[in-house]
Amino acid sequence: QLIQQSDKEIQLPNAVLKLSEVKHEGLKIPPDKNIAFADLSKLQFPLIVRHWKQGDYFYPFGMKMKKKKLKKFFTDQKIAINEKEAIWVIESNQKIVWVAGHRLDERFKVEPNTKQVLKLQFKT
């Protein structure tokens, strides 16, 4: 499913994805796995929201740009097979931005020079 920059809410089967632009100034990132903050300038719209598939990989936030296949990431996170099938990924220009409810990609993280931030909130 496509996400345009103007979209505020995307209805998914069994979930809702909320999007909002927030200012970087004074941004406090809560320790909530269902909320992610991405550098808006690094995103290319439309974004795509889809289920993960074999061969998908990303650079998990906090792993110093080490590439990891999603299958291995799920195994390391001890995510059950039936749970894996329901996991959504947000993609920009064929790069995974966020494994919804799990981890942001290092390439899209908010940095000190970031001006505009896209807040992604996932609700099941």
Short mmCIF file of N, CA, C and O in Angstrom, two decimals:
data_model
loop_
_atom_site.label_atom_id
_atom_site.label_comp_id
_atom_site.label_asym_id
_atom_site.label_seq_id
_atom_site.Cartn_x
_atom_site.Cartn_y
_atom_site.Cartn_z
N GLN A 1 0.84 -1.18 0.00
CA GLN A 1 0.00 0.00 0.00
C GLN A 1 0.89 1.24 0.00
O GLN A 1 1.87 1.30 0.73
N LEU A 2 0.52 2.24 -0.79
CA LEU A 2 1.32 3.45 -0.90
C LEU A 2 0.96 4.46 0.19
O LEU A 2 -0.20 4.59 0.57
N ILE A 3 1.98 5.18 0.64
CA ILE A 3 1.79 6.25 1.61
C ILE A 3 2.30 7.53 0.97
O ILE A 3 3.48 7.62 0.60
N GLN A 4 1.42 8.52 0.84
CA GLN A 4 1.82 9.82 0.30
C GLN A 4 2.26 10.71 1.47
O GLN A 4 1.89 10.48 2.62
N GLN A 5 3.04 11.74 1.15
CA GLN A 5 3.53 12.63 2.21
C GLN A 5 2.39 13.33 2.95
O GLN A 5 2.50 13.63 4.13
N SER A 6 1.27 13.52 2.28
CA SER A 6 0.13 14.21 2.91
C SER A 6 -0.73 13.27 3.77
O SER A 6 -1.58 13.74 4.52
N ASP A 7 -0.51 11.96 3.69
CA ASP A 7 -1.31 11.01 4.46
C ASP A 7 -1.05 11.16 5.96
O ASP A 7 0.09 11.34 6.38
N LYS A 8 -2.13 11.07 6.74
CA LYS A 8 -2.02 11.17 8.20
C LYS A 8 -2.30 9.83 8.87
O LYS A 8 -1.86 9.59 9.98
N GLU A 9 -3.07 8.98 8.18
CA GLU A 9 -3.44 7.70 8.76
C GLU A 9 -3.67 6.67 7.66
O GLU A 9 -4.31 6.96 6.67
N ILE A 10 -3.11 5.49 7.85
CA ILE A 10 -3.27 4.39 6.89
C ILE A 10 -3.93 3.23 7.63
O ILE A 10 -3.42 2.78 8.66
N GLN A 11 -5.07 2.77 7.10
CA GLN A 11 -5.75 1.61 7.69
C GLN A 11 -5.16 0.35 7.07
O GLN A 11 -5.11 0.21 5.86
N LEU A 12 -4.71 -0.53 7.92
CA LEU A 12 -4.16 -1.82 7.48
C LEU A 12 -5.00 -2.92 8.11
O LEU A 12 -5.68 -2.68 9.11
N PRO A 13 -4.94 -4.13 7.54
CA PRO A 13 -5.66 -5.23 8.21
C PRO A 13 -5.09 -5.39 9.63
O PRO A 13 -3.88 -5.51 9.80
N ASN A 14 -5.93 -5.29 10.63
CA ASN A 14 -5.56 -5.46 12.05
C ASN A 14 -4.62 -4.39 12.62
O ASN A 14 -4.01 -4.60 13.66
N ALA A 15 -4.46 -3.25 11.93
CA ALA A 15 -3.56 -2.22 12.46
C ALA A 15 -3.85 -0.86 11.80
O ALA A 15 -4.49 -0.79 10.76
N VAL A 16 -3.33 0.18 12.45
CA VAL A 16 -3.43 1.54 11.92
C VAL A 16 -2.04 2.15 12.01
O VAL A 16 -1.35 2.01 13.02
N LEU A 17 -1.64 2.81 10.94
CA LEU A 17 -0.36 3.52 10.92
C LEU A 17 -0.66 5.00 10.88
O LEU A 17 -1.33 5.48 9.97
N LYS A 18 -0.20 5.74 11.90
CA LYS A 18 -0.41 7.19 11.95
C LYS A 18 0.90 7.88 11.61
O LYS A 18 1.97 7.45 12.06
N LEU A 19 0.78 8.96 10.82
CA LEU A 19 1.97 9.70 10.41
C LEU A 19 1.78 11.17 10.73
O LEU A 19 0.71 11.71 10.53
N SER A 20 2.85 11.79 11.23
CA SER A 20 2.79 13.23 11.47
C SER A 20 4.21 13.81 11.39
O SER A 20 5.18 13.13 11.74
N GLU A 21 4.28 15.04 10.90
CA GLU A 21 5.57 15.73 10.86
C GLU A 21 5.74 16.46 12.18
O GLU A 21 4.82 17.11 12.66
N VAL A 22 6.92 16.31 12.76
CA VAL A 22 7.22 16.99 14.01
C VAL A 22 8.55 17.73 13.88
O VAL A 22 9.38 17.38 13.05
N LYS A 23 8.73 18.74 14.71
CA LYS A 23 9.98 19.50 14.69
C LYS A 23 11.06 18.74 15.45
O LYS A 23 10.78 18.07 16.45
N HIS A 24 12.27 18.85 14.98
CA HIS A 24 13.39 18.18 15.64
C HIS A 24 13.71 18.84 16.97
O HIS A 24 14.07 18.18 17.94
N GLU A 25 13.53 20.15 17.01
CA GLU A 25 13.82 20.94 18.20
C GLU A 25 13.02 20.43 19.40
O GLU A 25 11.80 20.34 19.34
N GLY A 26 13.70 20.09 20.45
CA GLY A 26 13.02 19.64 21.67
C GLY A 26 12.38 18.26 21.58
O GLY A 26 11.58 17.89 22.44
N LEU A 27 12.71 17.51 20.54
CA LEU A 27 12.11 16.18 20.35
C LEU A 27 12.59 15.21 21.42
O LEU A 27 13.78 15.07 21.65
N LYS A 28 11.64 14.58 22.08
CA LYS A 28 11.96 13.55 23.06
C LYS A 28 11.46 12.23 22.48
O LYS A 28 10.29 12.08 22.17
N ILE A 29 12.37 11.28 22.32
CA ILE A 29 12.00 9.99 21.74
C ILE A 29 11.63 9.03 22.87
O ILE A 29 12.48 8.68 23.68
N PRO A 30 10.35 8.64 22.92
CA PRO A 30 9.92 7.74 24.00
C PRO A 30 10.39 6.31 23.76
O PRO A 30 10.60 5.90 22.62
N PRO A 31 10.58 5.55 24.85
CA PRO A 31 11.01 4.15 24.69
C PRO A 31 9.82 3.26 24.33
O PRO A 31 9.46 2.36 25.07
N ASP A 32 9.21 3.52 23.19
CA ASP A 32 8.02 2.80 22.75
C ASP A 32 8.31 2.19 21.38
O ASP A 32 8.54 2.92 20.42
N LYS A 33 8.29 0.88 21.29
CA LYS A 33 8.62 0.20 20.03
C LYS A 33 7.59 0.45 18.93
O LYS A 33 7.85 0.20 17.77
N ASN A 34 6.42 0.95 19.29
CA ASN A 34 5.39 1.21 18.29
C ASN A 34 5.43 2.63 17.74
O ASN A 34 4.56 3.04 17.00
N ILE A 35 6.47 3.38 18.14
CA ILE A 35 6.66 4.73 17.61
C ILE A 35 8.08 4.82 17.07
O ILE A 35 9.03 4.38 17.73
N ALA A 36 8.20 5.39 15.87
CA ALA A 36 9.53 5.59 15.29
C ALA A 36 9.61 7.02 14.75
O ALA A 36 8.60 7.59 14.33
N PHE A 37 10.81 7.56 14.77
CA PHE A 37 11.05 8.89 14.24
C PHE A 37 12.11 8.78 13.15
O PHE A 37 13.20 8.26 13.41
N ALA A 38 11.78 9.25 11.96
CA ALA A 38 12.70 9.16 10.82
C ALA A 38 12.99 10.57 10.30
O ALA A 38 12.14 11.45 10.34
N ASP A 39 14.20 10.75 9.77
CA ASP A 39 14.60 12.02 9.17
C ASP A 39 13.82 12.19 7.87
O ASP A 39 14.02 11.42 6.93
N LEU A 40 12.94 13.18 7.82
CA LEU A 40 12.07 13.38 6.66
C LEU A 40 12.86 13.63 5.38
O LEU A 40 12.47 13.18 4.31
N SER A 41 13.99 14.30 5.49
CA SER A 41 14.78 14.63 4.29
C SER A 41 15.40 13.39 3.64
O SER A 41 15.81 13.42 2.49
N LYS A 42 15.49 12.30 4.38
CA LYS A 42 16.08 11.06 3.85
C LYS A 42 15.04 10.15 3.20
O LYS A 42 15.38 9.13 2.62
N LEU A 43 13.76 10.53 3.32
CA LEU A 43 12.68 9.69 2.79
C LEU A 43 12.29 10.13 1.38
O LEU A 43 12.33 11.32 1.07
N GLN A 44 11.93 9.16 0.55
CA GLN A 44 11.39 9.45 -0.78
C GLN A 44 9.97 8.92 -0.82
O GLN A 44 9.73 7.75 -0.57
N PHE A 45 9.03 9.82 -1.10
CA PHE A 45 7.63 9.43 -1.20
C PHE A 45 7.28 9.05 -2.62
O PHE A 45 7.92 9.54 -3.55
N PRO A 46 6.28 8.20 -2.86
CA PRO A 46 5.48 7.56 -1.82
C PRO A 46 6.25 6.46 -1.09
O PRO A 46 7.10 5.80 -1.69
N LEU A 47 5.94 6.31 0.19
CA LEU A 47 6.47 5.19 0.96
C LEU A 47 5.57 3.99 0.67
O LEU A 47 4.46 4.15 0.17
N ILE A 48 6.05 2.82 0.99
CA ILE A 48 5.26 1.60 0.80
C ILE A 48 5.16 0.89 2.15
O ILE A 48 6.16 0.78 2.86
N VAL A 49 3.96 0.46 2.48
CA VAL A 49 3.79 -0.36 3.68
C VAL A 49 3.37 -1.75 3.18
O VAL A 49 2.48 -1.87 2.35
N ARG A 50 4.09 -2.77 3.65
CA ARG A 50 3.85 -4.13 3.18
C ARG A 50 4.34 -5.11 4.25
O ARG A 50 5.01 -4.72 5.20
N HIS A 51 4.00 -6.39 4.05
CA HIS A 51 4.54 -7.42 4.92
C HIS A 51 5.96 -7.72 4.49
O HIS A 51 6.32 -7.55 3.32
N TRP A 52 6.77 -8.19 5.42
CA TRP A 52 8.15 -8.54 5.09
C TRP A 52 8.16 -9.75 4.17
O TRP A 52 7.19 -10.51 4.11
N LYS A 53 9.23 -9.91 3.43
CA LYS A 53 9.36 -11.08 2.55
C LYS A 53 10.79 -11.62 2.61
O LYS A 53 11.71 -10.94 3.05
N GLN A 54 10.94 -12.87 2.16
CA GLN A 54 12.26 -13.52 2.13
C GLN A 54 13.25 -12.61 1.40
O GLN A 54 12.91 -12.03 0.38
N GLY A 55 14.45 -12.52 1.93
CA GLY A 55 15.49 -11.74 1.27
C GLY A 55 15.54 -10.28 1.73
O GLY A 55 16.50 -9.58 1.44
N ASP A 56 14.50 -9.83 2.45
CA ASP A 56 14.52 -8.46 2.97
C ASP A 56 15.69 -8.29 3.94
O ASP A 56 15.98 -9.19 4.72
N TYR A 57 16.30 -7.11 3.90
CA TYR A 57 17.35 -6.80 4.87
C TYR A 57 17.26 -5.32 5.22
O TYR A 57 16.63 -4.53 4.54
N PHE A 58 17.88 -4.98 6.33
CA PHE A 58 17.96 -3.58 6.73
C PHE A 58 19.18 -3.41 7.62
O PHE A 58 19.94 -4.34 7.85
N TYR A 59 19.41 -2.18 8.07
CA TYR A 59 20.54 -1.86 8.93
C TYR A 59 19.95 -1.44 10.28
O TYR A 59 19.62 -0.28 10.47
N PRO A 60 19.78 -2.41 11.19
CA PRO A 60 19.08 -2.10 12.45
C PRO A 60 19.74 -0.96 13.23
O PRO A 60 20.96 -0.90 13.35
N PHE A 61 18.89 -0.05 13.71
CA PHE A 61 19.36 1.09 14.50
C PHE A 61 20.19 0.60 15.67
O PHE A 61 19.84 -0.36 16.34
N GLY A 62 21.34 1.24 15.89
CA GLY A 62 22.20 0.88 17.01
C GLY A 62 23.21 -0.19 16.70
O GLY A 62 23.99 -0.59 17.56
N MET A 63 23.24 -0.68 15.44
CA MET A 63 24.19 -1.74 15.09
C MET A 63 25.31 -1.25 14.17
O MET A 63 25.90 -2.02 13.44
N LYS A 64 25.57 0.06 14.21
CA LYS A 64 26.69 0.65 13.47
C LYS A 64 26.74 0.23 12.00
O LYS A 64 27.77 -0.22 11.50
N MET A 65 25.60 0.38 11.32
CA MET A 65 25.51 0.10 9.88
C MET A 65 25.86 -1.33 9.50
O MET A 65 26.42 -1.58 8.45
N LYS A 66 25.54 -2.28 10.37
CA LYS A 66 25.72 -3.69 10.00
C LYS A 66 24.42 -4.19 9.38
O LYS A 66 23.36 -4.11 9.99
N LYS A 67 24.54 -4.70 8.16
CA LYS A 67 23.38 -5.19 7.41
C LYS A 67 22.88 -6.49 8.05
O LYS A 67 23.68 -7.33 8.45
N LYS A 68 21.55 -6.62 8.12
CA LYS A 68 20.99 -7.83 8.69
C LYS A 68 19.73 -8.23 7.94
O LYS A 68 18.87 -7.41 7.68
N LYS A 69 19.64 -9.50 7.60
CA LYS A 69 18.43 -10.01 6.95
C LYS A 69 17.32 -10.03 8.01
O LYS A 69 17.57 -10.34 9.17
N LEU A 70 16.11 -9.70 7.56
CA LEU A 70 14.98 -9.69 8.49
C LEU A 70 14.77 -11.05 9.14
O LEU A 70 14.48 -11.14 10.32
N LYS A 71 14.93 -12.11 8.36
CA LYS A 71 14.74 -13.46 8.89
C LYS A 71 15.66 -13.69 10.10
O LYS A 71 15.23 -14.19 11.13
N LYS A 72 16.92 -13.29 9.99
CA LYS A 72 17.89 -13.45 11.08
C LYS A 72 17.53 -12.51 12.24
O LYS A 72 17.62 -12.89 13.41
N PHE A 73 17.12 -11.29 11.92
CA PHE A 73 16.71 -10.34 12.95
C PHE A 73 15.56 -10.91 13.78
O PHE A 73 15.58 -10.86 15.01
N PHE A 74 14.56 -11.49 13.11
CA PHE A 74 13.41 -12.07 13.82
C PHE A 74 13.84 -13.24 14.70
O PHE A 74 13.37 -13.38 15.81
N THR A 75 14.76 -14.06 14.19
CA THR A 75 15.27 -15.19 14.97
C THR A 75 15.99 -14.67 16.22
O THR A 75 15.75 -15.14 17.32
N ASP A 76 16.86 -13.67 16.02
CA ASP A 76 17.62 -13.10 17.15
C ASP A 76 16.69 -12.45 18.18
O ASP A 76 16.98 -12.45 19.37
N GLN A 77 15.57 -11.88 17.71
CA GLN A 77 14.61 -11.23 18.61
C GLN A 77 13.62 -12.23 19.21
O GLN A 77 12.72 -11.85 19.95
N LYS A 78 13.78 -13.50 18.85
CA LYS A 78 12.92 -14.59 19.32
C LYS A 78 11.45 -14.35 18.99
O LYS A 78 10.56 -14.50 19.83
N ILE A 79 11.21 -13.95 17.76
CA ILE A 79 9.84 -13.70 17.30
C ILE A 79 9.29 -14.99 16.69
O ILE A 79 9.91 -15.59 15.82
N ALA A 80 8.13 -15.41 17.18
CA ALA A 80 7.52 -16.66 16.74
C ALA A 80 7.11 -16.59 15.26
O ALA A 80 6.81 -15.52 14.74
N ILE A 81 7.10 -17.73 14.60
CA ILE A 81 6.77 -17.82 13.17
C ILE A 81 5.42 -17.17 12.86
O ILE A 81 5.31 -16.38 11.93
N ASN A 82 4.41 -17.47 13.67
CA ASN A 82 3.08 -16.90 13.41
C ASN A 82 3.07 -15.37 13.59
O ASN A 82 2.33 -14.68 12.92
N GLU A 83 3.92 -14.84 14.47
CA GLU A 83 4.02 -13.39 14.65
C GLU A 83 4.71 -12.74 13.45
O GLU A 83 4.34 -11.64 13.05
N LYS A 84 5.72 -13.41 12.91
CA LYS A 84 6.47 -12.87 11.77
C LYS A 84 5.56 -12.54 10.59
O LYS A 84 5.76 -11.54 9.92
N GLU A 85 4.58 -13.40 10.37
CA GLU A 85 3.69 -13.23 9.22
C GLU A 85 2.90 -11.93 9.30
O GLU A 85 2.47 -11.40 8.28
N ALA A 86 2.68 -11.41 10.51
CA ALA A 86 1.86 -10.21 10.69
C ALA A 86 2.69 -8.92 10.74
O ALA A 86 2.14 -7.85 10.85
N ILE A 87 4.00 -9.03 10.65
CA ILE A 87 4.86 -7.85 10.77
C ILE A 87 4.86 -7.02 9.49
O ILE A 87 4.99 -7.54 8.39
N TRP A 88 4.71 -5.70 9.67
CA TRP A 88 4.71 -4.75 8.55
C TRP A 88 6.05 -4.06 8.46
O TRP A 88 6.72 -3.84 9.47
N VAL A 89 6.45 -3.73 7.24
CA VAL A 89 7.64 -2.91 7.04
C VAL A 89 7.24 -1.67 6.24
O VAL A 89 6.34 -1.72 5.41
N ILE A 90 7.91 -0.56 6.54
CA ILE A 90 7.72 0.68 5.81
C ILE A 90 8.97 0.84 4.95
O ILE A 90 10.09 0.72 5.44
N GLU A 91 8.74 1.10 3.67
CA GLU A 91 9.84 1.12 2.71
C GLU A 91 9.87 2.46 1.96
O GLU A 91 8.83 3.03 1.63
N SER A 92 11.09 2.96 1.73
CA SER A 92 11.28 4.18 0.94
C SER A 92 12.33 3.87 -0.12
O SER A 92 13.45 3.47 0.21
N ASN A 93 11.95 4.04 -1.39
CA ASN A 93 12.90 3.82 -2.48
C ASN A 93 13.61 2.46 -2.36
O ASN A 93 14.83 2.37 -2.45
N GLN A 94 12.85 1.41 -2.09
CA GLN A 94 13.34 0.03 -1.97
C GLN A 94 14.28 -0.20 -0.79
O GLN A 94 15.03 -1.17 -0.76
N LYS A 95 14.23 0.70 0.19
CA LYS A 95 15.02 0.51 1.42
C LYS A 95 14.03 0.46 2.58
O LYS A 95 13.12 1.28 2.65
N ILE A 96 14.23 -0.48 3.49
CA ILE A 96 13.35 -0.58 4.65
C ILE A 96 13.69 0.56 5.61
O ILE A 96 14.85 0.72 6.01
N VAL A 97 12.68 1.33 5.96
CA VAL A 97 12.83 2.46 6.89
C VAL A 97 12.61 1.97 8.32
O VAL A 97 13.35 2.29 9.23
N TRP A 98 11.54 1.17 8.49
CA TRP A 98 11.15 0.74 9.82
C TRP A 98 10.48 -0.63 9.75
O TRP A 98 9.63 -0.87 8.91
N VAL A 99 10.92 -1.51 10.63
CA VAL A 99 10.21 -2.77 10.84
C VAL A 99 9.22 -2.42 11.95
O VAL A 99 9.61 -2.27 13.11
N ALA A 100 7.97 -2.18 11.55
CA ALA A 100 6.96 -1.62 12.46
C ALA A 100 6.86 -2.41 13.77
O ALA A 100 6.72 -3.62 13.76
N GLY A 101 6.98 -1.68 14.86
CA GLY A 101 6.89 -2.29 16.17
C GLY A 101 8.18 -2.94 16.64
O GLY A 101 8.22 -3.56 17.69
N HIS A 102 9.26 -2.79 15.84
CA HIS A 102 10.50 -3.46 16.21
C HIS A 102 11.73 -2.56 16.15
O HIS A 102 12.31 -2.25 17.18
N ARG A 103 12.14 -2.13 14.96
CA ARG A 103 13.38 -1.35 14.88
C ARG A 103 13.42 -0.48 13.64
O ARG A 103 13.03 -0.89 12.56
N LEU A 104 13.95 0.73 13.83
CA LEU A 104 14.18 1.68 12.75
C LEU A 104 15.47 1.29 12.03
O LEU A 104 16.36 0.69 12.64
N ASP A 105 15.59 1.65 10.77
CA ASP A 105 16.83 1.45 10.02
C ASP A 105 17.77 2.61 10.34
O ASP A 105 17.37 3.78 10.35
N GLU A 106 19.02 2.29 10.59
CA GLU A 106 20.06 3.27 10.91
C GLU A 106 20.16 4.39 9.87
O GLU A 106 20.44 5.54 10.20
N ARG A 107 19.88 4.07 8.60
CA ARG A 107 20.03 5.06 7.52
C ARG A 107 19.02 6.19 7.60
O ARG A 107 19.19 7.22 6.96
N PHE A 108 17.94 5.99 8.36
CA PHE A 108 16.87 7.00 8.43
C PHE A 108 16.75 7.66 9.80
O PHE A 108 15.81 8.38 10.07
N LYS A 109 17.73 7.40 10.66
CA LYS A 109 17.65 7.94 12.03
C LYS A 109 17.72 9.46 12.05
O LYS A 109 18.26 10.10 11.14
N VAL A 110 17.18 10.02 13.13
CA VAL A 110 17.22 11.45 13.36
C VAL A 110 18.61 11.79 13.90
O VAL A 110 19.10 11.16 14.83
N GLU A 111 19.24 12.78 13.27
CA GLU A 111 20.59 13.19 13.66
C GLU A 111 20.57 14.64 14.13
O GLU A 111 19.58 15.34 13.93
N PRO A 112 21.67 15.12 14.73
CA PRO A 112 21.68 16.51 15.23
C PRO A 112 21.33 17.56 14.17
O PRO A 112 20.72 18.57 14.49
N ASN A 113 21.68 17.33 12.92
CA ASN A 113 21.40 18.31 11.86
C ASN A 113 20.04 18.12 11.19
O ASN A 113 19.70 18.83 10.26
N THR A 114 19.26 17.15 11.65
CA THR A 114 17.93 16.89 11.09
C THR A 114 17.02 18.10 11.35
O THR A 114 17.02 18.64 12.45
N LYS A 115 16.28 18.51 10.32
CA LYS A 115 15.36 19.65 10.47
C LYS A 115 13.92 19.17 10.72
O LYS A 115 13.31 19.54 11.70
N GLN A 116 13.39 18.34 9.80
CA GLN A 116 12.02 17.85 9.93
C GLN A 116 12.03 16.34 10.18
O GLN A 116 12.82 15.61 9.59
N VAL A 117 11.12 15.92 11.01
CA VAL A 117 11.06 14.52 11.45
C VAL A 117 9.67 13.96 11.12
O VAL A 117 8.66 14.64 11.33
N LEU A 118 9.65 12.73 10.61
CA LEU A 118 8.38 12.05 10.41
C LEU A 118 8.18 11.09 11.58
O LEU A 118 9.02 10.22 11.83
N LYS A 119 7.07 11.29 12.28
CA LYS A 119 6.73 10.39 13.40
C LYS A 119 5.80 9.32 12.84
O LYS A 119 4.78 9.64 12.22
N LEU A 120 6.17 8.08 13.04
CA LEU A 120 5.36 6.94 12.60
C LEU A 120 4.86 6.23 13.86
O LEU A 120 5.66 5.90 14.74
N GLN A 121 3.56 6.05 13.93
CA GLN A 121 2.99 5.39 15.10
C GLN A 121 2.13 4.22 14.63
O GLN A 121 1.27 4.39 13.79
N PHE A 122 2.40 3.07 15.20
CA PHE A 122 1.75 1.84 14.79
C PHE A 122 0.83 1.37 15.91
O PHE A 122 1.26 1.24 17.05
N LYS A 123 -0.44 1.15 15.57
CA LYS A 123 -1.40 0.67 16.59
C LYS A 123 -2.09 -0.59 16.09
O LYS A 123 -2.59 -0.60 14.97
N THR A 124 -2.09 -1.62 16.94
CA THR A 124 -2.77 -2.86 16.54
C THR A 124 -4.08 -2.99 17.30
O THR A 124 -4.30 -2.33 18.28
#
